[in-house]
PDB file of C-alpha atoms and ligand atoms in Angstrom:
ATOM      1  CA  MET A   1     -23.257 -13.429   5.554  1.00 72.00           C
ATOM      2  CA  THR A   2     -21.305  -9.798   6.857  1.00 85.00           C
ATOM      3  CA  PRO A   3     -21.066  -7.187   3.855  1.00 93.00           C
ATOM      4  CA  LYS A   4     -17.622  -7.007   2.390  1.00 98.00           C
ATOM      5  CA  THR A   5     -15.370  -3.730   4.639  1.00 98.00           C
ATOM      6  CA  PRO A   6     -15.148  -1.531   1.575  1.00 98.00           C
ATOM      7  CA  VAL A   7     -11.245  -0.761   0.622  1.00 98.00           C
ATOM      8  CA  GLY A   8      -9.788   2.197  -1.163  1.00 98.00           C
ATOM      9  CA  VAL A   9      -6.411   1.584  -2.791  1.00 99.00           C
ATOM     10  CA  LEU A  10      -4.322   4.241  -3.599  1.00 98.00           C
ATOM     11  CA  ILE A  11      -0.927   3.147  -6.310  1.00 98.00           C
ATOM     12  CA  SER A  12       1.506   5.342  -8.652  1.00 98.00           C
ATOM     13  CA  GLY A  13       2.746   2.328 -10.496  1.00 97.00           C
ATOM     14  CA  SER A  14       2.490  -0.945 -12.197  1.00 97.00           C
ATOM     15  CA  GLY A  15       0.017  -1.898  -9.724  1.00 98.00           C
ATOM     16  CA  THR A  16       0.811  -5.652  -8.630  1.00 98.00           C
ATOM     17  CA  ASN A  17       0.265  -5.889  -4.730  1.00 98.00           C
ATOM     18  CA  LEU A  18      -2.941  -4.051  -5.785  1.00 98.00           C
ATOM     19  CA  GLN A  19      -3.598  -7.100  -8.344  1.00 98.00           C
ATOM     20  CA  ALA A  20      -2.763  -9.526  -5.477  1.00 98.00           C
ATOM     21  CA  LEU A  21      -5.324  -7.542  -3.276  1.00 98.00           C
ATOM     22  CA  LEU A  22      -7.479  -7.570  -6.322  1.00 98.00           C
ATOM     23  CA  ASP A  23      -7.413 -11.509  -7.006  1.00 98.00           C
ATOM     24  CA  ALA A  24      -7.872 -12.044  -3.000  1.00 98.00           C
ATOM     25  CA  CYS A  25     -10.782  -9.651  -2.631  1.00 98.00           C
ATOM     26  CA  ALA A  26     -12.635 -11.266  -5.720  1.00 97.00           C
ATOM     27  CA  ARG A  27     -12.785 -14.558  -3.117  1.00 97.00           C
ATOM     28  CA  PRO A  28     -16.124 -14.799  -1.529  1.00 96.00           C
ATOM     29  CA  ASP A  29     -14.529 -15.921   1.640  1.00 96.00           C
ATOM     30  CA  PHE A  30     -12.255 -12.416   1.961  1.00 98.00           C
ATOM     31  CA  PRO A  31     -13.818 -10.357   4.068  1.00 98.00           C
ATOM     32  CA  ALA A  32     -12.794  -6.980   1.736  1.00 98.00           C
ATOM     33  CA  ARG A  33     -13.940  -5.534  -1.328  1.00 98.00           C
ATOM     34  CA  ILE A  34     -12.113  -2.780  -3.649  1.00 98.00           C
ATOM     35  CA  ALA A  35     -14.375   0.196  -3.553  1.00 98.00           C
ATOM     36  CA  VAL A  36     -12.080   2.725  -5.555  1.00 98.00           C
ATOM     37  CA  VAL A  37      -8.551   2.830  -6.536  1.00 98.00           C
ATOM     38  CA  LEU A  38      -6.901   6.074  -6.970  1.00 98.00           C
ATOM     39  CA  SER A  39      -3.647   7.257  -8.517  1.00 98.00           C
ATOM     40  CA  ASN A  40      -1.699   9.960  -8.494  1.00 98.00           C
ATOM     41  CA  VAL A  41      -0.436   9.444 -11.987  1.00 98.00           C
ATOM     42  CA  PRO A  42      -2.279   9.405 -14.845  1.00 97.00           C
ATOM     43  CA  THR A  43      -0.865   6.665 -16.835  1.00 98.00           C
ATOM     44  CA  ALA A  44      -0.191   4.407 -13.959  1.00 98.00           C
ATOM     45  CA  TYR A  45      -0.539   0.779 -15.197  1.00 98.00           C
ATOM     46  CA  GLY A  46      -2.528  -0.512 -12.363  1.00 98.00           C
ATOM     47  CA  LEU A  47      -5.370   1.673 -13.138  1.00 98.00           C
ATOM     48  CA  GLN A  48      -5.776  -0.625 -16.073  1.00 98.00           C
ATOM     49  CA  ARG A  49      -5.440  -3.435 -13.592  1.00 98.00           C
ATOM     50  CA  ALA A  50      -8.825  -1.993 -11.810  1.00 98.00           C
ATOM     51  CA  GLN A  51     -10.726  -1.302 -15.018  1.00 98.00           C
ATOM     52  CA  ASP A  52     -10.541  -4.905 -15.662  1.00 98.00           C
ATOM     53  CA  ALA A  53     -11.575  -5.795 -12.591  1.00 98.00           C
ATOM     54  CA  GLY A  54     -14.586  -3.604 -12.923  1.00 98.00           C
ATOM     55  CA  VAL A  55     -13.020  -1.424 -10.312  1.00 98.00           C
ATOM     56  CA  PRO A  56     -14.092   2.539 -10.393  1.00 98.00           C
ATOM     57  CA  THR A  57     -10.940   4.417 -10.409  1.00 98.00           C
ATOM     58  CA  VAL A  58     -10.062   8.387  -9.650  1.00 98.00           C
ATOM     59  CA  VAL A  59      -7.025  10.329 -10.751  1.00 98.00           C
ATOM     60  CA  VAL A  60      -5.852  12.799  -8.638  1.00 97.00           C
ATOM     61  CA  PRO A  61      -2.456  14.594  -9.474  1.00 96.00           C
ATOM     62  CA  HIS A  62      -0.611  16.022  -7.217  1.00 90.00           C
ATOM     63  CA  ARG A  63       0.406  18.966  -9.289  1.00 89.00           C
ATOM     64  CA  PRO A  64      -2.022  21.496  -9.038  1.00 85.00           C
ATOM     65  CA  TRP A  65      -1.973  21.288  -5.103  1.00 93.00           C
ATOM     66  CA  PRO A  66      -0.638  24.259  -2.958  1.00 94.00           C
ATOM     67  CA  SER A  67       0.495  21.809   0.072  1.00 96.00           C
ATOM     68  CA  ARG A  68       0.727  18.160   0.619  1.00 95.00           C
ATOM     69  CA  GLU A  69      -2.431  18.617   3.104  1.00 97.00           C
ATOM     70  CA  ALA A  70      -4.518  20.154   0.481  1.00 97.00           C
ATOM     71  CA  TYR A  71      -3.952  17.523  -1.805  1.00 97.00           C
ATOM     72  CA  ASP A  72      -5.171  14.783   0.863  1.00 97.00           C
ATOM     73  CA  ALA A  73      -8.162  16.435   1.577  1.00 97.00           C
ATOM     74  CA  ALA A  74      -8.633  16.187  -2.098  1.00 97.00           C
ATOM     75  CA  VAL A  75      -8.012  12.303  -1.589  1.00 98.00           C
ATOM     76  CA  VAL A  76     -10.236  11.945   1.591  1.00 98.00           C
ATOM     77  CA  GLU A  77     -13.097  13.571  -0.440  1.00 98.00           C
ATOM     78  CA  LYS A  78     -12.690  11.062  -3.122  1.00 98.00           C
ATOM     79  CA  LEU A  79     -12.203   8.041  -0.963  1.00 98.00           C
ATOM     80  CA  ARG A  80     -15.343   9.183   1.288  1.00 98.00           C
ATOM     81  CA  ALA A  81     -17.305   9.445  -1.700  1.00 98.00           C
ATOM     82  CA  HIS A  82     -17.013   5.493  -1.880  1.00 98.00           C
ATOM     83  CA  GLY A  83     -17.557   4.478   1.384  1.00 98.00           C
ATOM     84  CA  VAL A  84     -13.965   3.831   1.697  1.00 98.00           C
ATOM     85  CA  GLU A  85     -13.691   2.366   5.827  1.00 98.00           C
ATOM     86  CA  TRP A  86      -9.543   1.464   5.034  1.00 98.00           C
ATOM     87  CA  VAL A  87      -7.364   2.702   2.717  1.00 98.00           C
ATOM     88  CA  CYS A  88      -3.997   0.486   1.118  1.00 98.00           C
ATOM     89  CA  LEU A  89      -1.088   2.606   0.092  1.00 98.00           C
ATOM     90  CA  ALA A  90       0.625  -0.101  -2.740  1.00 98.00           C
ATOM     91  CA  GLY A  91       3.255   1.752  -4.041  1.00 97.00           C
ATOM     92  CA  PHE A  92       2.256   4.650  -3.557  1.00 97.00           C
ATOM     93  CA  MET A  93       5.269   6.954  -3.731  1.00 92.00           C
ATOM     94  CA  ARG A  94       3.748   9.920  -1.656  1.00 93.00           C
ATOM     95  CA  ILE A  95       4.029  11.022   1.796  1.00 92.00           C
ATOM     96  CA  VAL A  96       0.746  10.929   3.482  1.00 95.00           C
ATOM     97  CA  THR A  97      -0.878  13.836   5.958  1.00 96.00           C
ATOM     98  CA  PRO A  98      -2.617  13.601   9.074  1.00 96.00           C
ATOM     99  CA  VAL A  99      -5.055  15.175   7.040  1.00 97.00           C
ATOM    100  CA  LEU A 100      -5.656  11.580   5.593  1.00 98.00           C
ATOM    101  CA  LEU A 101      -4.749   9.443   8.257  1.00 97.00           C
ATOM    102  CA  GLU A 102      -7.257  11.491  10.541  1.00 97.00           C
ATOM    103  CA  ALA A 103     -10.070  10.941   8.280  1.00 98.00           C
ATOM    104  CA  PHE A 104      -9.454   7.025   8.617  1.00 98.00           C
ATOM    105  CA  GLY A 105      -8.926   6.999  12.354  1.00 95.00           C
ATOM    106  CA  GLY A 106      -5.534   5.877  11.436  1.00 95.00           C
ATOM    107  CA  ARG A 107      -6.489   2.881   9.475  1.00 98.00           C
ATOM    108  CA  VAL A 108      -4.153   3.320   6.521  1.00 98.00           C
ATOM    109  CA  LEU A 109      -1.711   0.384   5.353  1.00 98.00           C
ATOM    110  CA  ASN A 110       1.388   0.434   3.322  1.00 98.00           C
ATOM    111  CA  ILE A 111       3.246  -2.301   2.160  1.00 98.00           C
ATOM    112  CA  HIS A 112       7.731  -1.716   2.263  1.00 98.00           C
ATOM    113  CA  PRO A 113      10.076  -3.370   0.138  1.00 98.00           C
ATOM    114  CA  SER A 114      12.422  -4.030   3.172  1.00 98.00           C
ATOM    115  CA  LEU A 115      12.248  -5.584   7.072  1.00 98.00           C
ATOM    116  CA  LEU A 116      11.605  -2.450   8.514  1.00 98.00           C
ATOM    117  CA  PRO A 117      13.231  -0.646  10.230  1.00 97.00           C
ATOM    118  CA  SER A 118      15.953  -0.849   7.994  1.00 98.00           C
ATOM    119  CA  PHE A 119      15.925   0.626   4.468  1.00 98.00           C
ATOM    120  CA  PRO A 120      12.705   3.034   4.797  1.00 96.00           C
ATOM    121  CA  GLY A 121      12.416   5.599   2.484  1.00 95.00           C
ATOM    122  CA  LEU A 122      13.420   5.070  -1.839  1.00 94.00           C
ATOM    123  CA  HIS A 123      14.789   2.472  -3.217  1.00 97.00           C
ATOM    124  CA  ALA A 124      15.040   0.132  -0.660  1.00 97.00           C
ATOM    125  CA  GLN A 125      16.282  -2.735  -2.733  1.00 98.00           C
ATOM    126  CA  ARG A 126      19.193  -0.030  -3.628  1.00 98.00           C
ATOM    127  CA  GLN A 127      20.166   0.397   0.004  1.00 98.00           C
ATOM    128  CA  ALA A 128      19.977  -3.803   1.256  1.00 98.00           C
ATOM    129  CA  LEU A 129      22.507  -4.389  -1.729  1.00 98.00           C
ATOM    130  CA  GLN A 130      24.644  -1.518  -0.651  1.00 98.00           C
ATOM    131  CA  HIS A 131      24.758  -3.070   3.203  1.00 98.00           C
ATOM    132  CA  GLY A 132      25.445  -6.383   2.284  1.00 97.00           C
ATOM    133  CA  VAL A 133      22.941  -7.448   4.036  1.00 98.00           C
ATOM    134  CA  LYS A 134      21.779 -11.613   3.580  1.00 98.00           C
ATOM    135  CA  LEU A 135      17.756 -11.066   4.183  1.00 98.00           C
ATOM    136  CA  ALA A 136      15.542  -8.907   2.866  1.00 98.00           C
ATOM    137  CA  GLY A 137      12.219  -8.722   2.641  1.00 98.00           C
ATOM    138  CA  ALA A 138       9.199  -6.920   3.177  1.00 98.00           C
ATOM    139  CA  THR A 139       6.574  -5.272   5.606  1.00 98.00           C
ATOM    140  CA  VAL A 140       3.185  -4.027   5.853  1.00 98.00           C
ATOM    141  CA  HIS A 141       2.361  -1.514   8.963  1.00 98.00           C
ATOM    142  CA  LEU A 142       0.201   0.949   9.547  1.00 98.00           C
ATOM    143  CA  VAL A 143       0.960   4.333   8.303  1.00 97.00           C
ATOM    144  CA  ASP A 144       2.001   7.193  10.798  1.00 94.00           C
ATOM    145  CA  ALA A 145       2.868  10.833  10.770  1.00 89.00           C
ATOM    146  CA  GLY A 146       6.524   9.646   9.868  1.00 90.00           C
ATOM    147  CA  MET A 147       8.316   7.991   6.866  1.00 89.00           C
ATOM    148  CA  ASP A 148       7.695   4.600   6.818  1.00 92.00           C
ATOM    149  CA  SER A 149       7.446   4.168  10.221  1.00 92.00           C
ATOM    150  CA  GLY A 150       4.236   3.248  12.020  1.00 95.00           C
ATOM    151  CA  PRO A 151       3.082  -0.527  13.735  1.00 97.00           C
ATOM    152  CA  ILE A 152       4.623  -3.085  11.611  1.00 98.00           C
ATOM    153  CA  VAL A 153       1.620  -5.921  10.700  1.00 98.00           C
ATOM    154  CA  ALA A 154       3.286  -8.395   8.592  1.00 98.00           C
ATOM    155  CA  GLN A 155       6.967  -9.172   7.252  1.00 98.00           C
ATOM    156  CA  ALA A 156       8.277 -11.562   5.151  1.00 98.00           C
ATOM    157  CA  ALA A 157      12.018 -12.413   4.210  1.00 98.00           C
ATOM    158  CA  VAL A 158      13.647 -13.520   1.384  1.00 98.00           C
ATOM    159  CA  PRO A 159      17.685 -14.310   0.895  1.00 98.00           C
ATOM    160  CA  VAL A 160      19.657 -12.111  -1.025  1.00 98.00           C
ATOM    161  CA  LEU A 161      21.914 -14.262  -3.525  1.00 98.00           C
ATOM    162  CA  ALA A 162      25.237 -13.340  -4.356  1.00 96.00           C
ATOM    163  CA  ALA A 163      24.140 -12.429  -8.451  1.00 97.00           C
ATOM    164  CA  ASP A 164      21.501 -10.513  -7.146  1.00 98.00           C
ATOM    165  CA  THR A 165      21.013  -6.398  -8.982  1.00 98.00           C
ATOM    166  CA  GLU A 166      18.604  -4.615  -7.738  1.00 98.00           C
ATOM    167  CA  ASP A 167      15.689  -5.865 -10.567  1.00 98.00           C
ATOM    168  CA  THR A 168      16.163  -9.250  -9.213  1.00 98.00           C
ATOM    169  CA  LEU A 169      15.779  -8.664  -5.560  1.00 98.00           C
ATOM    170  CA  LYS A 170      12.919  -6.505  -6.163  1.00 98.00           C
ATOM    171  CA  ALA A 171      10.985  -9.283  -8.227  1.00 98.00           C
ATOM    172  CA  ARG A 172      12.087 -11.912  -5.627  1.00 98.00           C
ATOM    173  CA  ILE A 173      10.387  -9.208  -2.784  1.00 98.00           C
ATOM    174  CA  LEU A 174       7.436  -8.360  -5.059  1.00 98.00           C
ATOM    175  CA  GLU A 175       6.596 -12.219  -4.697  1.00 98.00           C
ATOM    176  CA  VAL A 176       6.502 -12.013  -1.018  1.00 98.00           C
ATOM    177  CA  GLU A 177       4.722  -8.717  -0.923  1.00 98.00           C
ATOM    178  CA  HIS A 178       1.695 -10.245  -2.986  1.00 98.00           C
ATOM    179  CA  THR A 179       1.739 -12.835  -0.255  1.00 98.00           C
ATOM    180  CA  ILE A 180       1.616 -10.444   3.005  1.00 98.00           C
ATOM    181  CA  TYR A 181      -0.423  -7.560   1.870  1.00 98.00           C
ATOM    182  CA  PRO A 182      -3.837  -9.549   0.967  1.00 98.00           C
ATOM    183  CA  GLU A 183      -3.717 -11.239   4.510  1.00 98.00           C
ATOM    184  CA  ALA A 184      -2.789  -8.079   6.317  1.00 98.00           C
ATOM    185  CA  LEU A 185      -5.769  -6.764   4.975  1.00 98.00           C
ATOM    186  CA  ARG A 186      -7.378  -9.413   6.310  1.00 98.00           C
ATOM    187  CA  GLN A 187      -6.429  -9.327   9.488  1.00 98.00           C
ATOM    188  CA  ALA A 188      -7.312  -4.651   9.399  1.00 98.00           C
ATOM    189  CA  VAL A 189     -10.466  -5.447   8.226  1.00 98.00           C
ATOM    190  CA  ARG A 190     -11.792  -8.042  10.838  1.00 97.00           C
ATOM    191  CA  GLY A 191     -10.696  -5.176  13.290  1.00 95.00           C
ATOM    192  CA  GLU A 192      -7.280  -7.546  14.498  1.00 96.00           C
ATOM    193  CA  LEU A 193      -5.356  -4.307  14.406  1.00 96.00           C
ATOM    194  CA  ALA A 194      -7.474  -2.675  16.909  1.00 92.00           C
ATOM    195  CA  PRO A 195      -4.708  -2.400  19.779  1.00 92.00           C
ATOM    196  CA  LEU A 196      -1.690  -1.275  16.971  1.00 92.00           C
ATOM    197  CA  LEU A 197      -4.504   1.981  16.059  1.00 88.00           C
ATOM    198  CA  ALA A 198      -2.866   5.019  17.957  1.00 60.00           C
ATOM    199  CA  VAL A 199      -6.209   6.803  16.600  1.00 48.00           C
ATOM    200  CA  ASP A 200      -9.596   5.647  16.903  1.00 45.00           C
TER     201      ASP A 200
HETATM  202  C1  GAR B   1       6.471  -2.493  -4.326  1.00 59.69           C
HETATM  203  O1  GAR B   1       7.301  -2.890  -4.160  1.00 59.69           O
HETATM  204  C2  GAR B   1       6.709  -1.388  -3.022  1.00 59.69           C
HETATM  205  O2  GAR B   1       6.799  -2.425  -2.077  1.00 59.69           O
HETATM  206  C3  GAR B   1       6.839  -0.355  -2.978  1.00 59.69           C
HETATM  207  O3  GAR B   1       6.555   0.077  -4.480  1.00 59.69           O
HETATM  208  C4  GAR B   1       6.297  -1.365  -5.623  1.00 59.69           C
HETATM  209  C5  GAR B   1       5.106  -1.273  -6.184  1.00 59.69           C
HETATM  210  O4  GAR B   1       4.719  -1.910  -6.624  1.00 59.69           O
HETATM  211  N1  GAR B   1       6.528   0.506  -2.075  1.00 59.69           N
HETATM  212  C6  GAR B   1       7.509   1.162  -1.300  1.00 59.69           C
HETATM  213  O5  GAR B   1       8.561   1.357  -1.715  1.00 59.69           O
HETATM  214  C7  GAR B   1       6.993   2.190  -0.666  1.00 59.69           C
HETATM  215  N2  GAR B   1       7.739   2.894  -0.273  1.00 59.69           N
HETATM  216  P1  GAR B   1       4.101  -2.276  -7.436  1.00 59.69           P
HETATM  217  O6  GAR B   1       2.894  -1.055  -8.244  1.00 59.69           O
HETATM  218  O7  GAR B   1       3.112  -3.641  -8.537  1.00 59.69           O
HETATM  219  O8  GAR B   1       2.557  -2.999  -6.558  1.00 59.69           O
END
């Protein structure tokens, strides 16, 4: 059987998307394995999820670093130490720099809780409610130097209901996030995104 591709997952919080990736990677026929989970937040619950799955964890707090580039260089070092070939941002609430992108030849995926290019940045669900859109959703995209702006890999839409609050919409979007992220990762490690990779 072909060896599974080692993936690093970067988180800052609860890690429900991480859990979906861990569950997918646990299936024998899934072509990726999570080699390390890295968080910038020491208390992120996702670290516990990783430990429960027997996956190594690393915390790299963002505070002591003089620049985003210096922080990313430290992250790259940790990911490389675990043999990572693809990186998944999963609720990692930091802007990444070309230092990280170039280290992995652009093999960096992100998930965002909107139908990009609508509502990039923070509070995507709040933005959707404020604009009164009737469809919201989630997007997996390759990361580039912009904010939530790289080539789109996968999307799923959900309805926005009249009674929705930010929390109910967030929960409905998360459900589809958990489906599209593992599928996008499968495509990525199979080399199917090569035409979208700007750096190689
Ligand atoms: C998810 O909704 C993800 O799309 C979002 O943070 C949440 C993390 O949840 N990411 C962004 O907003 C990035 N711009 P999780 O920790 O339960 O996976």
